[in-house]
Amino acid sequence: MYEQIKAIISDMDGVLWRGSHALPGMHALFALLFQRDLDFVLATNNSSRTAQDYVDKLACMGVSGIQPQHIVTSGTATVSYLQTRYAAGARMHVVGGAGLKRMLTDAGFQLVDTCAEVVVCGIDFDLTYEKARRATLLIRAGARFIGTNPDPSFPSPEGLVPGAGSIISLIEAASGQSATIIGKPERGMFDAALRQLGARPDETLMIGDRIGTDIAGAKALGIKTALVMTGVETVESLQESEMRPDMVFAGLPELIGALRNTH
């Protein structure tokens, strides 16, 4: 099936690295992509960093040649979504990291703690009860609720820790309002990645570590899928899932081997 692959979409956390530690095969994957001149986009549900932050992180990990146009995040997709619905100057309250806040201010939105039109929630590694309380009250006062992504957990070097989806669920339960979700598995991020690649779904491969977001979202659009078992999923969760990836690999080295044999 890989003979027809002309472009790659790859997740990052749990596929390329855990925390600041590169996973085996990361450098070899980029070497193969550049050697074979395969177009690629790195698409992550993590909203805490800007595209340039990821370029800088990869450079610090010894990967050169990555440009901001190679990166799509749930944060950039959320900003694009909001720009189609709200004018510059709209009042946004953010539960999230500095990267998400910077993207919103760069887009011309006001960041506020009162009288917000929209509450935007992403991963917040410094979450407090006060932040959740304020967001809940703003939503109950009429603010629209937007979530960057639904991932309940986040792969860290120590193991799985709460992700943006867990924070969103907390505020949903307290506010009585469901969030509009932008990131994977919703199609907005995949559409953005395909636009940047200029590729059709049937000639694109999604590499991910999470069945419910990476694999489910890609398959819904007809994108071929490869699951690597270096992030969220376990043998047990894979066996229990009704959603089946096209291929499953222990990690990137095994995936790279399959790609080398078919290109």
GROMACS .gro file of N, CA, C and O in nm, residues 86-175:
model
  360
   86TYR      N    1  -1.489   3.562   1.399
   86TYR     CA    2  -1.480   3.679   1.485
   86TYR      C    3  -1.383   3.781   1.426
   86TYR      O    4  -1.279   3.745   1.371
   87ALA      N    5  -1.418   3.907   1.440
   87ALA     CA    6  -1.333   4.015   1.390
   87ALA      C    7  -1.215   4.038   1.483
   87ALA      O    8  -1.218   4.000   1.601
   88ALA      N    9  -1.111   4.100   1.428
   88ALA     CA   10  -0.998   4.140   1.511
   88ALA      C   11  -1.049   4.227   1.626
   88ALA      O   12  -1.139   4.308   1.609
   89GLY      N   13  -0.992   4.205   1.743
   89GLY     CA   14  -1.037   4.279   1.860
   89GLY      C   15  -1.138   4.205   1.944
   89GLY      O   16  -1.172   4.251   2.055
   90ALA      N   17  -1.189   4.092   1.895
   90ALA     CA   18  -1.285   4.014   1.974
   90ALA      C   19  -1.220   3.970   2.105
   90ALA      O   20  -1.100   3.945   2.113
   91ARG      N   21  -1.302   3.959   2.209
   91ARG     CA   22  -1.253   3.934   2.345
   91ARG      C   23  -1.247   3.783   2.372
   91ARG      O   24  -1.350   3.715   2.372
   92MET      N   25  -1.126   3.733   2.393
   92MET     CA   26  -1.102   3.591   2.415
   92MET      C   27  -1.042   3.568   2.554
   92MET      O   28  -0.949   3.638   2.594
   93HIS      N   29  -1.095   3.469   2.624
   93HIS     CA   30  -1.034   3.425   2.749
   93HIS      C   31  -0.969   3.288   2.724
   93HIS      O   32  -1.033   3.200   2.666
   94VAL      N   33  -0.846   3.272   2.768
   94VAL     CA   34  -0.770   3.152   2.736
   94VAL      C   35  -0.735   3.073   2.861
   94VAL      O   36  -0.680   3.129   2.958
   95VAL      N   37  -0.766   2.945   2.859
   95VAL     CA   38  -0.708   2.849   2.952
   95VAL      C   39  -0.608   2.770   2.868
   95VAL      O   40  -0.647   2.688   2.784
   96GLY      N   41  -0.481   2.798   2.885
   96GLY     CA   42  -0.382   2.736   2.798
   96GLY      C   43  -0.246   2.798   2.818
   96GLY      O   44  -0.226   2.884   2.905
   97GLY      N   45  -0.151   2.755   2.736
   97GLY     CA   46  -0.013   2.798   2.751
   97GLY      C   47   0.019   2.928   2.680
   97GLY      O   48  -0.065   2.985   2.608
   98ALA      N   49   0.143   2.972   2.697
   98ALA     CA   50   0.188   3.098   2.638
   98ALA      C   51   0.182   3.094   2.486
   98ALA      O   52   0.154   3.197   2.422
   99GLY      N   53   0.209   2.978   2.426
   99GLY     CA   54   0.206   2.969   2.280
   99GLY      C   55   0.068   2.996   2.223
   99GLY      O   56   0.054   3.071   2.126
  100LEU      N   57  -0.036   2.938   2.284
  100LEU     CA   58  -0.172   2.960   2.238
  100LEU      C   59  -0.212   3.106   2.256
  100LEU      O   60  -0.272   3.167   2.166
  101LYS      N   61  -0.174   3.165   2.368
  101LYS     CA   62  -0.205   3.305   2.392
  101LYS      C   63  -0.136   3.394   2.289
  101LYS      O   64  -0.195   3.490   2.238
  102ARG      N   65  -0.011   3.363   2.258
  102ARG     CA   66   0.063   3.443   2.161
  102ARG      C   67   0.001   3.434   2.023
  102ARG      O   68  -0.009   3.534   1.951
  103MET      N   69  -0.044   3.315   1.984
  103MET     CA   70  -0.107   3.299   1.854
  103MET      C   71  -0.236   3.383   1.844
  103MET      O   72  -0.263   3.444   1.740
  104LEU      N   73  -0.313   3.386   1.951
  104LEU     CA   74  -0.438   3.462   1.950
  104LEU      C   75  -0.412   3.613   1.946
  104LEU      O   76  -0.480   3.686   1.874
  105THR      N   77  -0.314   3.659   2.022
  105THR     CA   78  -0.284   3.802   2.018
  105THR      C   79  -0.224   3.841   1.883
  105THR      O   80  -0.255   3.949   1.830
  106ASP      N   81  -0.140   3.754   1.826
  106ASP     CA   82  -0.083   3.782   1.694
  106ASP      C   83  -0.193   3.792   1.588
  106ASP      O   84  -0.177   3.863   1.487
  107ALA      N   85  -0.305   3.720   1.611
  107ALA     CA   86  -0.417   3.724   1.517
  107ALA      C   87  -0.506   3.846   1.539
  107ALA      O   88  -0.603   3.866   1.465
  108GLY      N   89  -0.475   3.927   1.640
  108GLY     CA   90  -0.549   4.050   1.661
  108GLY      C   91  -0.659   4.042   1.765
  108GLY      O   92  -0.735   4.139   1.782
  109PHE      N   93  -0.669   3.929   1.836
  109PHE     CA   94  -0.773   3.916   1.938
  109PHE      C   95  -0.724   3.975   2.071
  109PHE      O   96  -0.604   3.978   2.099
  110GLN      N   97  -0.822   4.020   2.152
  110GLN     CA   98  -0.793   4.068   2.287
  110GLN      C   99  -0.801   3.950   2.385
  110GLN      O  100  -0.897   3.873   2.382
  111LEU      N  101  -0.704   3.940   2.475
  111LEU     CA  102  -0.710   3.840   2.582
  111LEU      C  103  -0.765   3.908   2.707
  111LEU      O  104  -0.710   4.009   2.753
  112VAL      N  105  -0.873   3.853   2.761
  112VAL     CA  106  -0.942   3.918   2.873
  112VAL      C  107  -0.978   3.816   2.980
  112VAL      O  108  -0.981   3.695   2.956
  113ASP      N  109  -1.005   3.868   3.099
  113ASP     CA  110  -1.052   3.784   3.209
  113ASP      C  111  -1.198   3.812   3.244
  113ASP      O  112  -1.256   3.744   3.328
  114THR      N  113  -1.258   3.914   3.179
  114THR     CA  114  -1.398   3.948   3.204
  114THR      C  115  -1.469   3.975   3.072
  114THR      O  116  -1.406   4.011   2.973
  115CYS      N  117  -1.599   3.955   3.071
  115CYS     CA  118  -1.683   3.989   2.955
  115CYS      C  119  -1.628   3.927   2.826
  115CYS      O  120  -1.621   3.993   2.722
  116ALA      N  121  -1.590   3.802   2.831
  116ALA     CA  122  -1.533   3.735   2.713
  116ALA      C  123  -1.644   3.690   2.618
  116ALA      O  124  -1.751   3.648   2.661
  117GLU      N  125  -1.616   3.700   2.487
  117GLU     CA  126  -1.706   3.644   2.387
  117GLU      C  127  -1.682   3.495   2.370
  117GLU      O  128  -1.773   3.419   2.336
  118VAL      N  129  -1.557   3.453   2.390
  118VAL     CA  130  -1.517   3.314   2.369
  118VAL      C  131  -1.421   3.272   2.479
  118VAL      O  132  -1.332   3.349   2.518
  119VAL      N  133  -1.439   3.151   2.530
  119VAL     CA  134  -1.339   3.086   2.615
  119VAL      C  135  -1.270   2.979   2.531
  119VAL      O  136  -1.337   2.889   2.478
  120VAL      N  137  -1.138   2.992   2.518
  120VAL     CA  138  -1.059   2.896   2.441
  120VAL      C  139  -0.977   2.814   2.539
  120VAL      O  140  -0.902   2.869   2.620
  121CYS      N  141  -0.991   2.682   2.530
  121CYS     CA  142  -0.923   2.593   2.625
  121CYS      C  143  -0.831   2.496   2.552
  121CYS      O  144  -0.874   2.426   2.460
  122GLY      N  145  -0.705   2.494   2.594
  122GLY     CA  146  -0.608   2.397   2.544
  122GLY      C  147  -0.535   2.335   2.661
  122GLY      O  148  -0.580   2.341   2.776
  123ILE      N  149  -0.421   2.274   2.634
  123ILE     CA  150  -0.340   2.217   2.742
  123ILE      C  151  -0.284   2.331   2.826
  123ILE      O  152  -0.234   2.430   2.775
  124ASP      N  153  -0.296   2.318   2.957
  124ASP     CA  154  -0.245   2.418   3.050
  124ASP      C  155  -0.169   2.344   3.160
  124ASP      O  156  -0.229   2.285   3.249
  125PHE      N  157  -0.037   2.348   3.152
  125PHE     CA  158   0.045   2.275   3.248
  125PHE      C  159   0.051   2.343   3.385
  125PHE      O  160   0.108   2.289   3.479
  126ASP      N  161  -0.009   2.462   3.394
  126ASP     CA  162  -0.016   2.534   3.522
  126ASP      C  163  -0.162   2.556   3.564
  126ASP      O  164  -0.197   2.657   3.624
  127LEU      N  165  -0.247   2.459   3.532
  127LEU     CA  166  -0.390   2.471   3.563
  127LEU      C  167  -0.411   2.483   3.714
  127LEU      O  168  -0.348   2.413   3.793
  128THR      N  169  -0.501   2.574   3.750
  128THR     CA  170  -0.541   2.589   3.891
  128THR      C  171  -0.693   2.587   3.900
  128THR      O  172  -0.763   2.603   3.800
  129TYR      N  173  -0.741   2.571   4.021
  129TYR     CA  174  -0.886   2.578   4.042
  129TYR      C  175  -0.939   2.713   4.000
  129TYR      O  176  -1.048   2.723   3.940
  130GLU      N  177  -0.864   2.820   4.027
  130GLU     CA  178  -0.909   2.954   3.993
  130GLU      C  179  -0.927   2.970   3.843
  130GLU      O  180  -1.023   3.033   3.796
  131LYS      N  181  -0.838   2.912   3.762
  131LYS     CA  182  -0.851   2.920   3.616
  131LYS      C  183  -0.977   2.848   3.570
  131LYS      O  184  -1.051   2.899   3.485
  132ALA      N  185  -1.002   2.729   3.625
  132ALA     CA  186  -1.121   2.654   3.587
  132ALA      C  187  -1.247   2.727   3.633
  132ALA      O  188  -1.348   2.730   3.561
  133ARG      N  189  -1.242   2.788   3.752
  133ARG     CA  190  -1.358   2.861   3.804
  133ARG      C  191  -1.391   2.980   3.714
  133ARG      O  192  -1.508   3.001   3.678
  134ARG      N  193  -1.288   3.058   3.676
  134ARG     CA  194  -1.312   3.176   3.594
  134ARG      C  195  -1.370   3.138   3.459
  134ARG      O  196  -1.465   3.200   3.410
  135ALA      N  197  -1.312   3.036   3.396
  135ALA     CA  198  -1.362   2.992   3.265
  135ALA      C  199  -1.507   2.946   3.275
  135ALA      O  200  -1.590   2.977   3.189
  136THR      N  201  -1.539   2.871   3.381
  136THR     CA  202  -1.676   2.822   3.400
  136THR      C  203  -1.775   2.937   3.411
  136THR      O  204  -1.882   2.937   3.348
  137LEU      N  205  -1.741   3.038   3.489
  137LEU     CA  206  -1.832   3.151   3.508
  137LEU      C  207  -1.850   3.231   3.379
  137LEU      O  208  -1.961   3.277   3.349
  138LEU      N  209  -1.744   3.245   3.301
  138LEU     CA  210  -1.756   3.317   3.174
  138LEU      C  211  -1.847   3.243   3.076
  138LEU      O  212  -1.929   3.303   3.006
  139ILE      N  213  -1.834   3.111   3.072
  139ILE     CA  214  -1.920   3.031   2.983
  139ILE      C  215  -2.064   3.039   3.030
  139ILE      O  216  -2.157   3.056   2.949
  140ARG      N  217  -2.085   3.030   3.159
  140ARG     CA  218  -2.222   3.039   3.212
  140ARG      C  219  -2.282   3.178   3.189
  140ARG      O  220  -2.404   3.193   3.182
  141ALA      N  221  -2.194   3.278   3.170
  141ALA     CA  222  -2.243   3.414   3.142
  141ALA      C  223  -2.267   3.436   2.993
  141ALA      O  224  -2.311   3.545   2.954
  142GLY      N  225  -2.240   3.334   2.909
  142GLY     CA  226  -2.272   3.345   2.768
  142GLY      C  227  -2.159   3.332   2.670
  142GLY      O  228  -2.180   3.334   2.548
  143ALA      N  229  -2.035   3.318   2.719
  143ALA     CA  230  -1.921   3.302   2.628
  143ALA      C  231  -1.931   3.167   2.556
  143ALA      O  232  -1.972   3.066   2.615
  144ARG      N  233  -1.892   3.165   2.429
  144ARG     CA  234  -1.885   3.040   2.355
  144ARG      C  235  -1.762   2.962   2.402
  144ARG      O  236  -1.658   3.021   2.434
  145PHE      N  237  -1.771   2.829   2.403
  145PHE     CA  238  -1.665   2.742   2.454
  145PHE      C  239  -1.598   2.669   2.338
  145PHE      O  240  -1.663   2.592   2.268
  146ILE      N  241  -1.468   2.694   2.317
  146ILE     CA  242  -1.391   2.631   2.211
  146ILE      C  243  -1.277   2.550   2.273
  146ILE      O  244  -1.201   2.602   2.356
  147GLY      N  245  -1.265   2.424   2.234
  147GLY     CA  246  -1.155   2.338   2.281
  147GLY      C  247  -1.059   2.308   2.168
  147GLY      O  248  -1.101   2.276   2.057
  148THR      N  249  -0.929   2.321   2.195
  148THR     CA  250  -0.831   2.298   2.090
  148THR      C  251  -0.824   2.152   2.048
  148THR      O  252  -0.804   2.122   1.931
  149ASN      N  253  -0.838   2.059   2.144
  149ASN     CA  254  -0.832   1.917   2.109
  149ASN      C  255  -0.890   1.832   2.222
  149ASN      O  256  -0.894   1.878   2.336
  150PRO      N  257  -0.932   1.709   2.190
  150PRO     CA  258  -1.000   1.628   2.290
  150PRO      C  259  -0.911   1.525   2.360
  150PRO      O  260  -0.963   1.440   2.432
  151ASP      N  261  -0.778   1.529   2.341
  151ASP     CA  262  -0.691   1.425   2.396
  151ASP      C  263  -0.702   1.422   2.549
  151ASP      O  264  -0.663   1.518   2.616
  152PRO      N  265  -0.749   1.312   2.607
  152PRO     CA  266  -0.763   1.306   2.752
  152PRO      C  267  -0.630   1.294   2.824
  152PRO      O  268  -0.618   1.329   2.941
  153SER      N  269  -0.527   1.244   2.753
  153SER     CA  270  -0.396   1.226   2.815
  153SER      C  271  -0.286   1.279   2.723
  153SER      O  272  -0.309   1.305   2.604
  154PHE      N  273  -0.167   1.292   2.780
  154PHE     CA  274  -0.054   1.352   2.711
  154PHE      C  275   0.069   1.268   2.743
  154PHE      O  276   0.098   1.244   2.861
  155PRO      N  277   0.144   1.219   2.641
  155PRO     CA  278   0.259   1.135   2.670
  155PRO      C  279   0.380   1.215   2.717
  155PRO      O  280   0.436   1.294   2.642
  156SER      N  281   0.418   1.196   2.843
  156SER     CA  282   0.535   1.262   2.900
  156SER      C  283   0.644   1.158   2.924
  156SER      O  284   0.617   1.038   2.919
  157PRO      N  285   0.767   1.201   2.953
  157PRO     CA  286   0.873   1.103   2.982
  157PRO      C  287   0.840   1.013   3.099
  157PRO      O  288   0.886   0.899   3.106
  158GLU      N  289   0.757   1.062   3.195
  158GLU     CA  290   0.721   0.982   3.311
  158GLU      C  291   0.604   0.889   3.285
  158GLU      O  292   0.577   0.798   3.364
  159GLY      N  293   0.532   0.910   3.176
  159GLY     CA  294   0.413   0.832   3.145
  159GLY      C  295   0.300   0.924   3.100
  159GLY      O  296   0.322   1.042   3.073
  160LEU      N  297   0.180   0.870   3.093
  160LEU     CA  298   0.066   0.948   3.048
  160LEU      C  299   0.016   1.040   3.160
  160LEU      O  300  -0.004   0.996   3.272
  161VAL      N  301  -0.003   1.168   3.125
  161VAL     CA  302  -0.052   1.267   3.220
  161VAL      C  303  -0.175   1.335   3.160
  161VAL      O  304  -0.202   1.321   3.040
  162PRO      N  305  -0.254   1.410   3.239
  162PRO     CA  306  -0.376   1.471   3.184
  162PRO      C  307  -0.348   1.562   3.065
  162PRO      O  308  -0.253   1.641   3.066
  163GLY      N  309  -0.431   1.550   2.962
  163GLY     CA  310  -0.418   1.633   2.842
  163GLY      C  311  -0.527   1.738   2.838
  163GLY      O  312  -0.607   1.754   2.931
  164ALA      N  313  -0.532   1.810   2.724
  164ALA     CA  314  -0.631   1.917   2.708
  164ALA      C  315  -0.773   1.864   2.724
  164ALA      O  316  -0.860   1.933   2.780
  165GLY      N  317  -0.799   1.744   2.673
  165GLY     CA  318  -0.934   1.688   2.682
  165GLY      C  319  -0.983   1.671   2.824
  165GLY      O  320  -1.102   1.688   2.853
  166SER      N  321  -0.891   1.640   2.915
  166SER     CA  322  -0.929   1.626   3.056
  166SER      C  323  -0.969   1.760   3.116
  166SER      O  324  -1.064   1.771   3.194
  167ILE      N  325  -0.894   1.866   3.077
  167ILE     CA  326  -0.926   2.000   3.126
  167ILE      C  327  -1.059   2.047   3.067
  167ILE      O  328  -1.143   2.104   3.137
  168ILE      N  329  -1.078   2.022   2.938
  168ILE     CA  330  -1.204   2.060   2.873
  168ILE      C  331  -1.322   1.988   2.939
  168ILE      O  332  -1.426   2.049   2.965
  169SER      N  333  -1.305   1.859   2.967
  169SER     CA  334  -1.412   1.782   3.031
  169SER      C  335  -1.449   1.839   3.168
  169SER      O  336  -1.568   1.844   3.205
  170LEU      N  337  -1.349   1.881   3.243
  170LEU     CA  338  -1.374   1.941   3.374
  170LEU      C  339  -1.461   2.066   3.359
  170LEU      O  340  -1.561   2.082   3.431
  171ILE      N  341  -1.424   2.153   3.265
  171ILE     CA  342  -1.499   2.278   3.248
  171ILE      C  343  -1.636   2.252   3.186
  171ILE      O  344  -1.734   2.320   3.219
  172GLU      N  345  -1.647   2.152   3.098
  172GLU     CA  346  -1.777   2.114   3.045
  172GLU      C  347  -1.871   2.071   3.158
  172GLU      O  348  -1.988   2.111   3.162
  173ALA      N  349  -1.817   1.988   3.248
  173ALA     CA  350  -1.900   1.938   3.358
  173ALA      C  351  -1.945   2.052   3.449
  173ALA      O  352  -2.059   2.056   3.496
  174ALA      N  353  -1.856   2.149   3.474
  174ALA     CA  354  -1.888   2.259   3.565
  174ALA      C  355  -1.979   2.363   3.500
  174ALA      O  356  -2.065   2.421   3.567
  175SER      N  357  -1.961   2.385   3.369
  175SER     CA  358  -2.037   2.492   3.301
  175SER      C  359  -2.169   2.443   3.242
  175SER      O  360  -2.258   2.523   3.212
   0.00000   0.00000   0.00000
